[in-house]
PDB file of C-alpha atoms in Angstrom:
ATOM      1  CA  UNK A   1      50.041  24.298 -11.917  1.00  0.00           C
ATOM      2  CA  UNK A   2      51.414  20.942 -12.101  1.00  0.00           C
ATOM      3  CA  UNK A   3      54.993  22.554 -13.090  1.00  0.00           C
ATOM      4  CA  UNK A   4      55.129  24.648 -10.101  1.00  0.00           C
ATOM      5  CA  UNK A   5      53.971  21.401  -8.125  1.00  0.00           C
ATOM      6  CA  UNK A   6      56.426  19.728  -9.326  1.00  0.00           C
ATOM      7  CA  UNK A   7      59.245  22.381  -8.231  1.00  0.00           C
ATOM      8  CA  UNK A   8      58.134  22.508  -5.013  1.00  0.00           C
ATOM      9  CA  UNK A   9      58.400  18.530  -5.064  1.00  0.00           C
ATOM     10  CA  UNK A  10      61.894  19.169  -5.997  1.00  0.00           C
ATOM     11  CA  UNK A  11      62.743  21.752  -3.210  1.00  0.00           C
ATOM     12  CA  UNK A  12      61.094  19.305  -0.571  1.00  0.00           C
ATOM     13  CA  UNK A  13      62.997  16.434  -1.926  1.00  0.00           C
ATOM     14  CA  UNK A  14      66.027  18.482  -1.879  1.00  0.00           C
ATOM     15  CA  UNK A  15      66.108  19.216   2.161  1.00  0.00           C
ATOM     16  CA  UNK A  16      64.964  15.499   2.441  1.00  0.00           C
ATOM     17  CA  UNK A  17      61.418  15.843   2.792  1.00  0.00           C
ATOM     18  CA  UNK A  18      60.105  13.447  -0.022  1.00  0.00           C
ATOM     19  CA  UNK A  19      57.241  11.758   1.545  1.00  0.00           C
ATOM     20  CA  UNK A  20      54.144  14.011   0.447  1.00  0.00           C
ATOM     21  CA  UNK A  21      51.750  13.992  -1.556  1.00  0.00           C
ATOM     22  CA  UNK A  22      50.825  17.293  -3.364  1.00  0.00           C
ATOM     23  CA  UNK A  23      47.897  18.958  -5.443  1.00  0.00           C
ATOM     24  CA  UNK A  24      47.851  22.214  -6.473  1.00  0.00           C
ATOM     25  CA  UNK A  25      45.101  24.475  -7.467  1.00  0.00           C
ATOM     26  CA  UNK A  26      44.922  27.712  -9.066  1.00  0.00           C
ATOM     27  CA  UNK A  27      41.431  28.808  -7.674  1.00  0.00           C
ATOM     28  CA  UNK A  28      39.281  26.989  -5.440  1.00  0.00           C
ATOM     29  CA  UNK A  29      36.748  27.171  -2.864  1.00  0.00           C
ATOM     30  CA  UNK A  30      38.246  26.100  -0.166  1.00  0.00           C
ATOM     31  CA  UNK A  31      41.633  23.511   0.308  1.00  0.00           C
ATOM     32  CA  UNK A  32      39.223  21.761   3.360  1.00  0.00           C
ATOM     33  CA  UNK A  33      36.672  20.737   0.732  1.00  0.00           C
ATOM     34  CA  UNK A  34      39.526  19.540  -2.224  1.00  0.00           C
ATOM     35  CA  UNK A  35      40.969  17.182   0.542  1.00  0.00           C
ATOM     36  CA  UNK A  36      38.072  16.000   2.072  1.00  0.00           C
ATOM     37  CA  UNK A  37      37.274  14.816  -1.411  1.00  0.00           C
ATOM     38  CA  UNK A  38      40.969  13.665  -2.097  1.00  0.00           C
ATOM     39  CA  UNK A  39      40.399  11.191   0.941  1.00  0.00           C
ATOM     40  CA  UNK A  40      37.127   9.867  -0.202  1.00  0.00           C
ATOM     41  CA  UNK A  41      38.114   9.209  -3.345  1.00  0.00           C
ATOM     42  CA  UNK A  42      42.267   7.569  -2.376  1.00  0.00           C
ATOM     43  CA  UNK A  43      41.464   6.524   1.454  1.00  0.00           C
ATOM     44  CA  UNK A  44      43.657   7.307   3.894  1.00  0.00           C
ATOM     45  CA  UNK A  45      46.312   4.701   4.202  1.00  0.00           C
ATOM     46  CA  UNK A  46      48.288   6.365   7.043  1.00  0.00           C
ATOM     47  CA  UNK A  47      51.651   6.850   5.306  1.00  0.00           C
ATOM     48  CA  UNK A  48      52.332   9.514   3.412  1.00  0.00           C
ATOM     49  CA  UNK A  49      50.886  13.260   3.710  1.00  0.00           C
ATOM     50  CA  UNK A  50      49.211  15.045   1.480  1.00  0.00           C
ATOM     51  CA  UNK A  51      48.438  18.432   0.968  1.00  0.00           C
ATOM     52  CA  UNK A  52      45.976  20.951  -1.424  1.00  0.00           C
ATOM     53  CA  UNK A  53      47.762  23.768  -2.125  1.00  0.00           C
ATOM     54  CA  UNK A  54      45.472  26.849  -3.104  1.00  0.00           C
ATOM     55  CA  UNK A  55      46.438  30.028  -5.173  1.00  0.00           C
ATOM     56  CA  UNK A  56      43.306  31.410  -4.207  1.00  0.00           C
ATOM     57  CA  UNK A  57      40.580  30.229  -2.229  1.00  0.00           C
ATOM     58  CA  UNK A  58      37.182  32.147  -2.443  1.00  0.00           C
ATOM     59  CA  UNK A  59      35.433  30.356   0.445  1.00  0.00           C
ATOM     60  CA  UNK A  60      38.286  29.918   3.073  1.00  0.00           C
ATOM     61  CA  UNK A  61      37.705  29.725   6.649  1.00  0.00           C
ATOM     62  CA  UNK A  62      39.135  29.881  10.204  1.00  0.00           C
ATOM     63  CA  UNK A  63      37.402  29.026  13.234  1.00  0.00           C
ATOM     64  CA  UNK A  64      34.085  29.451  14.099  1.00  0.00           C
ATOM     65  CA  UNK A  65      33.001  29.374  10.339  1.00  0.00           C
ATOM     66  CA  UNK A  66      34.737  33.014   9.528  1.00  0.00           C
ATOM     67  CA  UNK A  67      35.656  33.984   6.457  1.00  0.00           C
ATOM     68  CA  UNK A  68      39.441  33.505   6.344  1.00  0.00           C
ATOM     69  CA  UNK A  69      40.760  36.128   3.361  1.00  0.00           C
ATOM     70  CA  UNK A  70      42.801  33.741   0.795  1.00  0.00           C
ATOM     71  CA  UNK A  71      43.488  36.149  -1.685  1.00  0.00           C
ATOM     72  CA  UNK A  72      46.873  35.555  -4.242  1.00  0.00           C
ATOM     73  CA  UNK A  73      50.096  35.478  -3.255  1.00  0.00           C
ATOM     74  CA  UNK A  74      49.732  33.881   0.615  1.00  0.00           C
ATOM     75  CA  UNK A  75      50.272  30.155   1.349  1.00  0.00           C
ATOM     76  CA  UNK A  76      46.746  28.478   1.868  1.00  0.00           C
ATOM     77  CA  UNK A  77      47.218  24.714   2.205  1.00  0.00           C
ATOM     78  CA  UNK A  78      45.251  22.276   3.828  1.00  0.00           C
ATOM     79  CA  UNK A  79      47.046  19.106   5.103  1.00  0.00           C
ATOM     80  CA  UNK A  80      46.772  15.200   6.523  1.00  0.00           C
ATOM     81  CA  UNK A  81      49.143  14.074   8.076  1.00  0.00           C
ATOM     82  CA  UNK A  82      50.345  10.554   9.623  1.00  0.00           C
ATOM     83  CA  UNK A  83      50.800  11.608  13.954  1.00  0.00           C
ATOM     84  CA  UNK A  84      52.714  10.061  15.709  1.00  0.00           C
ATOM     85  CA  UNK A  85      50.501  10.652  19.137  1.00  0.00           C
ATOM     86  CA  UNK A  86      47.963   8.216  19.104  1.00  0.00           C
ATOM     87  CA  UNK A  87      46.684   9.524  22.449  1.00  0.00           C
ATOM     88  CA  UNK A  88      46.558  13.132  21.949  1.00  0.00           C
ATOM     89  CA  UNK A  89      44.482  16.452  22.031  1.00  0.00           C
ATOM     90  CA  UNK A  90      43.312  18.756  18.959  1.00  0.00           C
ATOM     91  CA  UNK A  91      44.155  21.626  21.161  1.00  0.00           C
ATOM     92  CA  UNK A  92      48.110  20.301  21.593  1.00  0.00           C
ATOM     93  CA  UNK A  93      48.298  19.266  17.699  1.00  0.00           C
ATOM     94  CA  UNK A  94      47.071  22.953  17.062  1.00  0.00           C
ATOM     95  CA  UNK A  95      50.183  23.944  19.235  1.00  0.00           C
ATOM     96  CA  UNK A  96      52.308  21.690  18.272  1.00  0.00           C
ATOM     97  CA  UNK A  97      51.539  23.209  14.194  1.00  0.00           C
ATOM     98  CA  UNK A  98      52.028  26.572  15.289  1.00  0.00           C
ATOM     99  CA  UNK A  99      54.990  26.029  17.445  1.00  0.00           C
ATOM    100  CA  UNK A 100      56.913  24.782  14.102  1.00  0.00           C
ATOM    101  CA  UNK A 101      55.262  26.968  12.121  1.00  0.00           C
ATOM    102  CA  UNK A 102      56.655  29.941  14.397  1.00  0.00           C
ATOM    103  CA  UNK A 103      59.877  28.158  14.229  1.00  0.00           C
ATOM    104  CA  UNK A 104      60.212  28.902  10.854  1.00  0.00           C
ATOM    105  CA  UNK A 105      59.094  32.081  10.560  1.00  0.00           C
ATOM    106  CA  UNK A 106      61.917  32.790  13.282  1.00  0.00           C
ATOM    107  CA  UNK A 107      64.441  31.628  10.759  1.00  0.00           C
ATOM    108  CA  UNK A 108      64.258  35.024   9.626  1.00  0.00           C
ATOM    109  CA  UNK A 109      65.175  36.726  12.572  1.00  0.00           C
ATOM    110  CA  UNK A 110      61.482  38.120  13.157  1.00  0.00           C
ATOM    111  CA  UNK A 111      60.042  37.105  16.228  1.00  0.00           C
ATOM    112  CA  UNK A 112      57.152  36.104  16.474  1.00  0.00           C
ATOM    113  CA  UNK A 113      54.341  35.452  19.321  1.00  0.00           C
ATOM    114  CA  UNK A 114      51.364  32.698  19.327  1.00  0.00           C
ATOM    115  CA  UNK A 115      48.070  34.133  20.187  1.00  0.00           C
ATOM    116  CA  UNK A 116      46.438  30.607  22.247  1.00  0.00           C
ATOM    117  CA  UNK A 117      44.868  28.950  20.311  1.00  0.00           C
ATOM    118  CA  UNK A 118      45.961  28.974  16.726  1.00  0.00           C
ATOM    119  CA  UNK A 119      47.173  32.831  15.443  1.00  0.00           C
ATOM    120  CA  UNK A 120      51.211  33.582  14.868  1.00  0.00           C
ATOM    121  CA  UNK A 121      51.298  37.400  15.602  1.00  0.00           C
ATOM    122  CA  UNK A 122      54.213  39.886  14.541  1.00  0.00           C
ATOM    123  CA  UNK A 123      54.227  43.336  15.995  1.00  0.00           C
ATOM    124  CA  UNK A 124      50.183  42.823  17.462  1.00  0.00           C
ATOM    125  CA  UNK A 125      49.064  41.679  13.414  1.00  0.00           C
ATOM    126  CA  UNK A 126      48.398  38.677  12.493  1.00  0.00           C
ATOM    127  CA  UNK A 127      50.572  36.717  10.370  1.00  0.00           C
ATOM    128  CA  UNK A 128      49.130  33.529   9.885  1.00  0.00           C
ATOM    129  CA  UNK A 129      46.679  31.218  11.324  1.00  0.00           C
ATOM    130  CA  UNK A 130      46.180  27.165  11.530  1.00  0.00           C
ATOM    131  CA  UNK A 131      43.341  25.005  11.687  1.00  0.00           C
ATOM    132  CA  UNK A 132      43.720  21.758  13.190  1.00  0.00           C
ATOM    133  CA  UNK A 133      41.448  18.996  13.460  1.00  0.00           C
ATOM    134  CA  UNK A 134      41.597  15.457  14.734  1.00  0.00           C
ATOM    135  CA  UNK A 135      39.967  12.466  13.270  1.00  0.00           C
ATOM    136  CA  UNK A 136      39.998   8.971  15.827  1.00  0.00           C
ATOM    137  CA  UNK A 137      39.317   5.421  15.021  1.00  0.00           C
ATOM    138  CA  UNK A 138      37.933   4.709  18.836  1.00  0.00           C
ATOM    139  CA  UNK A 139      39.658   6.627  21.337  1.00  0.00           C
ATOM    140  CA  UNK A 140      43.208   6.809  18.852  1.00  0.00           C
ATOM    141  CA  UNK A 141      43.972   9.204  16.309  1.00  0.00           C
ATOM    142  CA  UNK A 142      43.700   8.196  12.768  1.00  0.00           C
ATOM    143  CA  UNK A 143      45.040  11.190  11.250  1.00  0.00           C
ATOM    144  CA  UNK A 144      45.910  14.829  11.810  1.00  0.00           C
ATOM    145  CA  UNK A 145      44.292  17.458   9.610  1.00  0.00           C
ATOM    146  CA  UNK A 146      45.598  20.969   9.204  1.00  0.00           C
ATOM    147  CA  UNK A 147      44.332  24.185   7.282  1.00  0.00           C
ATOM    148  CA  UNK A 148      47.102  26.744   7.082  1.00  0.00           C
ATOM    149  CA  UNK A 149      47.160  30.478   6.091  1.00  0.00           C
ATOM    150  CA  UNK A 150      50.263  32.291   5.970  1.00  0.00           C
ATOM    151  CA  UNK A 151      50.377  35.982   4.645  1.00  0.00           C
ATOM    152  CA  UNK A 152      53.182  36.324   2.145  1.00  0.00           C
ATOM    153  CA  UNK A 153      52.739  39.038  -0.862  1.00  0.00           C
ATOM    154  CA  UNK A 154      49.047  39.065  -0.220  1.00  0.00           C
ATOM    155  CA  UNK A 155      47.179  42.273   0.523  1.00  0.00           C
ATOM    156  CA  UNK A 156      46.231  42.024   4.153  1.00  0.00           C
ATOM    157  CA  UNK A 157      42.908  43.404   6.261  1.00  0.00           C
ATOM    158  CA  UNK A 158      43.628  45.736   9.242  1.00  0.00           C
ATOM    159  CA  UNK A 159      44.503  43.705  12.039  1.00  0.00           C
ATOM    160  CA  UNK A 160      47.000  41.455  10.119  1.00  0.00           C
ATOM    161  CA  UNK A 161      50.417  41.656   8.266  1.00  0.00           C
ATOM    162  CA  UNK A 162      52.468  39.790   5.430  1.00  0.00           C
ATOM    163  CA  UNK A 163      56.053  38.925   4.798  1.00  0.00           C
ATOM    164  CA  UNK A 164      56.636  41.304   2.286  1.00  0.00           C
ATOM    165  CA  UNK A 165      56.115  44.306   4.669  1.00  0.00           C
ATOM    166  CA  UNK A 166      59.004  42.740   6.935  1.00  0.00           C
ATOM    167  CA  UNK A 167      61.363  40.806   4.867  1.00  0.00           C
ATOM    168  CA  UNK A 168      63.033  41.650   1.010  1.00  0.00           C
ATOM    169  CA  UNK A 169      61.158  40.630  -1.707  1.00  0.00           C
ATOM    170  CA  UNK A 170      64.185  38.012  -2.253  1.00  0.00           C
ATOM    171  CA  UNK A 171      62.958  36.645   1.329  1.00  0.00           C
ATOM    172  CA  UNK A 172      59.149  36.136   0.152  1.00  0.00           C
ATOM    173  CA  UNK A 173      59.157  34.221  -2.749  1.00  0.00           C
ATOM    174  CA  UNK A 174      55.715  32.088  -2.251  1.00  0.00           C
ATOM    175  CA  UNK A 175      57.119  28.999  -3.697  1.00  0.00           C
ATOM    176  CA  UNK A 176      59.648  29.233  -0.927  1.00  0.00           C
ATOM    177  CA  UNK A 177      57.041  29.801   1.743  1.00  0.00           C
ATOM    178  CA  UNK A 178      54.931  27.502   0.733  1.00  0.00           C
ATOM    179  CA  UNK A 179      58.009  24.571   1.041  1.00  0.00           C
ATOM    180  CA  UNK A 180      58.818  26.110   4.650  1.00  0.00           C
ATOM    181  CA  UNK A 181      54.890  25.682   5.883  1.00  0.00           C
ATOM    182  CA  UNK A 182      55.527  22.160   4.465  1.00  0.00           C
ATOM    183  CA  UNK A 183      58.550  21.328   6.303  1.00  0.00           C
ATOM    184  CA  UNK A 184      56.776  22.979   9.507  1.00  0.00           C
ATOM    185  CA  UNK A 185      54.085  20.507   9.618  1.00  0.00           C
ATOM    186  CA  UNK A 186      56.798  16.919   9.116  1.00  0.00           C
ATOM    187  CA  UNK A 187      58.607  19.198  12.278  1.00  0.00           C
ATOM    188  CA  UNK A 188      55.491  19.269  13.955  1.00  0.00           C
ATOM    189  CA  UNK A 189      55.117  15.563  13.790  1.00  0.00           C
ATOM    190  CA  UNK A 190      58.992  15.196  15.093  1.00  0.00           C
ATOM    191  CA  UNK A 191      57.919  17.507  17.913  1.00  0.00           C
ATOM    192  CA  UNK A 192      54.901  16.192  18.725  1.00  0.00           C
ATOM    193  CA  UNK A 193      57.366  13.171  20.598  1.00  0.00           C
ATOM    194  CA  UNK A 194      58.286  15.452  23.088  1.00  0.00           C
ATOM    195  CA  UNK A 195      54.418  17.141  24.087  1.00  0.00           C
ATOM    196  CA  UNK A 196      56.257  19.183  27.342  1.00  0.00           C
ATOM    197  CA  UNK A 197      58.895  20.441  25.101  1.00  0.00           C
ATOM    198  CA  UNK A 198      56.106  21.608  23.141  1.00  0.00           C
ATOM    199  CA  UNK A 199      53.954  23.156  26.166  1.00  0.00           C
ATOM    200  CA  UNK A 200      57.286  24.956  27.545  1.00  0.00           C
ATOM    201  CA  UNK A 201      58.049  26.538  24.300  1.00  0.00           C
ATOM    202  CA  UNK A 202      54.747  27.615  23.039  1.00  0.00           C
ATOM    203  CA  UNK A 203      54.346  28.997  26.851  1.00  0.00           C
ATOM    204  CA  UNK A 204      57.084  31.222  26.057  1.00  0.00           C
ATOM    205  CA  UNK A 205      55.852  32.771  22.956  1.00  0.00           C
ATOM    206  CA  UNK A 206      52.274  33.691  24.364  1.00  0.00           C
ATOM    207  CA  UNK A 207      51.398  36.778  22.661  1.00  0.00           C
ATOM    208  CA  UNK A 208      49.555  38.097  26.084  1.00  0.00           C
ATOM    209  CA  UNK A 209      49.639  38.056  30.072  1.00  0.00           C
ATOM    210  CA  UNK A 210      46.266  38.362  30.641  1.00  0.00           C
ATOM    211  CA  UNK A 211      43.036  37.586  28.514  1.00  0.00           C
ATOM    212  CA  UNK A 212      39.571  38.962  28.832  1.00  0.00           C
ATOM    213  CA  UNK A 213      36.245  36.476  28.729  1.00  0.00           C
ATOM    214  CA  UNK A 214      34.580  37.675  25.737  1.00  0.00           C
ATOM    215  CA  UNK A 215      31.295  36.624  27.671  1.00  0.00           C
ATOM    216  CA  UNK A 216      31.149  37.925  30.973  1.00  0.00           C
ATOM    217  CA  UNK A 217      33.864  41.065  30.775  1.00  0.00           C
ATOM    218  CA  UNK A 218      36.276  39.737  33.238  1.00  0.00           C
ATOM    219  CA  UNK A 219      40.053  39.890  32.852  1.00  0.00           C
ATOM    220  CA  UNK A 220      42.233  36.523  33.579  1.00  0.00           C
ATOM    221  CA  UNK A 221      45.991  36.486  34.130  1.00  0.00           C
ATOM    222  CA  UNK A 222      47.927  33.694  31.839  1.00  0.00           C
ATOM    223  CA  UNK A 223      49.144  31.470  34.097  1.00  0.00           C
ATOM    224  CA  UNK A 224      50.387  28.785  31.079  1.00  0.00           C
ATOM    225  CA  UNK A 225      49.769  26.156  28.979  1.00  0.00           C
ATOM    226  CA  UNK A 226      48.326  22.503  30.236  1.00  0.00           C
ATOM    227  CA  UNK A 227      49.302  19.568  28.610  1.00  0.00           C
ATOM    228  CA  UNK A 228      45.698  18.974  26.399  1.00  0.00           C
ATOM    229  CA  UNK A 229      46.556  22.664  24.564  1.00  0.00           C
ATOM    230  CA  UNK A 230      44.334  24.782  27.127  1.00  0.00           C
ATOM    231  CA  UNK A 231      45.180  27.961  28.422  1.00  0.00           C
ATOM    232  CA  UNK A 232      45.335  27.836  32.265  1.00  0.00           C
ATOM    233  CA  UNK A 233      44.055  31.450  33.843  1.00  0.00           C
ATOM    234  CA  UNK A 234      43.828  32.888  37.342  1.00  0.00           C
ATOM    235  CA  UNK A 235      42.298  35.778  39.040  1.00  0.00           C
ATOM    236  CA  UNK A 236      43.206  36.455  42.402  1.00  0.00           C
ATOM    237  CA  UNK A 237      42.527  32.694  44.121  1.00  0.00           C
ATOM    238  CA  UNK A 238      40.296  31.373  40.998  1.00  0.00           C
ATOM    239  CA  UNK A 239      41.586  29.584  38.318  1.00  0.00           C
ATOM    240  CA  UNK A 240      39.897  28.553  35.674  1.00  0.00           C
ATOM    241  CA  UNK A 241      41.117  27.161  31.817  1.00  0.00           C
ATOM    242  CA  UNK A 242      39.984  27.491  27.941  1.00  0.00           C
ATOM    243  CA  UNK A 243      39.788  25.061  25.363  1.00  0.00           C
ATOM    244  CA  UNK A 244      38.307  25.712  22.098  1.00  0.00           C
ATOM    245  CA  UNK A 245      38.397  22.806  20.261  1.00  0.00           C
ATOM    246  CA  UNK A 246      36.075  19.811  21.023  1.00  0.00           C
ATOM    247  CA  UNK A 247      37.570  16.019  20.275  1.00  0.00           C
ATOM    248  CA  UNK A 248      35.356  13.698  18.779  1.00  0.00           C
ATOM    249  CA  UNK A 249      36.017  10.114  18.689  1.00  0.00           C
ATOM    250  CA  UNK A 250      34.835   8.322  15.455  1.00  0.00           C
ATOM    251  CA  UNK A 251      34.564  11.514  12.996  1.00  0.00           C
ATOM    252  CA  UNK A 252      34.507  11.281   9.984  1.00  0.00           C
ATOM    253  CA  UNK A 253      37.130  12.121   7.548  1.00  0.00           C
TER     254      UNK A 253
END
C-alpha cells in the first residue's frame, strides 16, 4: 500500500500536482469515515488536500444513504480540498467536480453526459458518481469535501459501466485513473473561478431534456442550470427548479 502510494505521489508530482496529501487503504469501510477521522485527528489547516484512497470499500455510499458498490479495481477516494469560493453552493461544487471529472474522462475521446446532480453517464450507464459536501465557518466555506467513484476494471451492476468495456486494457490501468480523478478535483478548484463557465458547460452535457418528478408523476422540460447547481424546469407556463443538496452553515467536519 504505501509503495503504490508513493507511485501515485510520483505521477502527481510529475504533471505538477504535488500539493496532496495521500492515504491509501487496501480494504475499508468506507473512505468518508477514514477522513473524517484523518481530520479529527491532523485538523484541517486549509492548505493542502488530502485524500483516502480505497481498494475496496465494504460500506460505501452515494446519496440518500445507498449502498454505493466499491468492489476492486474502481477508483473510490474521498477528498478535502482547500476552495477557492468562499461564497458558494454544494450543488455548484458538485458540478463543478463532475464537470472536471467529465473533462477527463473526455480525454479519451468517449463522451460523456452528466446526469444533474452528481452521475457521469456513457451510453445511458453510469460511469461514475461524486459526492460533494460543504463544510462553513459562518456563512464561508471552510473546506470542500468530495467522495468519488469511478468504474475502472470493476465488475459493474446493470444500470452502470466501466472503462475496461470502452477503452484497452493499456487505457485502464487503476493507478492511472486514480491520478486523473486526482488531477480532476485541483481542476475543479481552478474552475470553480469562473462559476458561469462552469454552469454553461455542465448545461451542455445534461444527460436529458426532460425529467419526471419522482413524487407526483409529472414530466418537466430542462430548461438549464442556475447558478446555485439547481436544475431549472418548465412545463408549459410553470417553472419550477430542483436542488438536492441542503447547505448548512457551521457543520461539522
Amino acid at each position: 500500500m504505501r509503495t503504490g502510494r508513493g507511485r501515485l505521489l510520483h505521477d502527481l508530482r510529475r504533471h505538477g500536482h504535488d500539493a496532496w496529501w495521500l492515504r491509501r487503504l487496501g480494504v475499508c469501510a468506507s473512505t468518508e469515515s477514514e477522513l473524517s477521522q484523518w481530520l479529527v485527528q491532523q485538523p484541517w489547516s486549509g492548505l493542502s488536500p488530502r485524500a483516502v484512497l480505497a481498494d475496496h470499500q465494504i460500506r460505501g455510499h452515494g446519496q440518500y444513504g445507498r449502498c454505493w458498490m466499491a468492489p476492486m479495481g474502481g477508483v473510490w477516494l474521498s477528498a478535502a480540498l482547500p476552495w477557492p469560493q468562499q461564497q458558494c453552493s454544494t450543488g455548484l461544487f458538485g458540478l463543478t467536480a463532475a464537470l472536471a471529472l467529465a473533462e477527463q474522462v473526455e480525454s479519451t475521446g468517449l463522451q460523456v453526459s452528466i446526469k444533474w446532480p452528481n452521475d457521469l453517464m456513457i451510453e445511458s450507464r453510469k460511469l461514475a458518481g461524486v459526492l460533494p459536501t460543504l463544510v462553513f465557518r459562518g456563512n464561508r466555506v471552510r473546506l470542500a469535501r468530495i467522495g468519488v467513484g469511478l468504474n475502472v476494471n470493476n465488475p459493474v451492476p446493470p444500470g452502470a459501466i466501466s472503462l475496461r468495456e470502452l477503452l484497452c486494457s493499456g487505457r485502464c490501468r487503476l493507478r492511472v485513473w486514480q491520478g486523473a480523478v486526482l488531477r480532476a478535483l485541483d481542476r475543479a478548484c481552478e474552475l470553480a473561478l469562473d462559476p458561469s463557465m462552469v454552469v454553461r458547460q455542465a448545461e451542455q452535457r445534461l444527460w436529458a431534456a426532460s425529467v419526471v418528478d419522482p413524487g407526483t408523476g409529472e414530466s418537466w422540460q430542462v430548461r438549464g442550470v442556475g447558478m446555485d447547481g439547481r436544475l431549472l424546469l418548465e412545463q408549459g407556463t410553470r417553472r419550477t427548479s430542483w436542488t438536492r443538496w441542503t447547505d448548512s452553515p457551521d457543520r461539522d467536519l
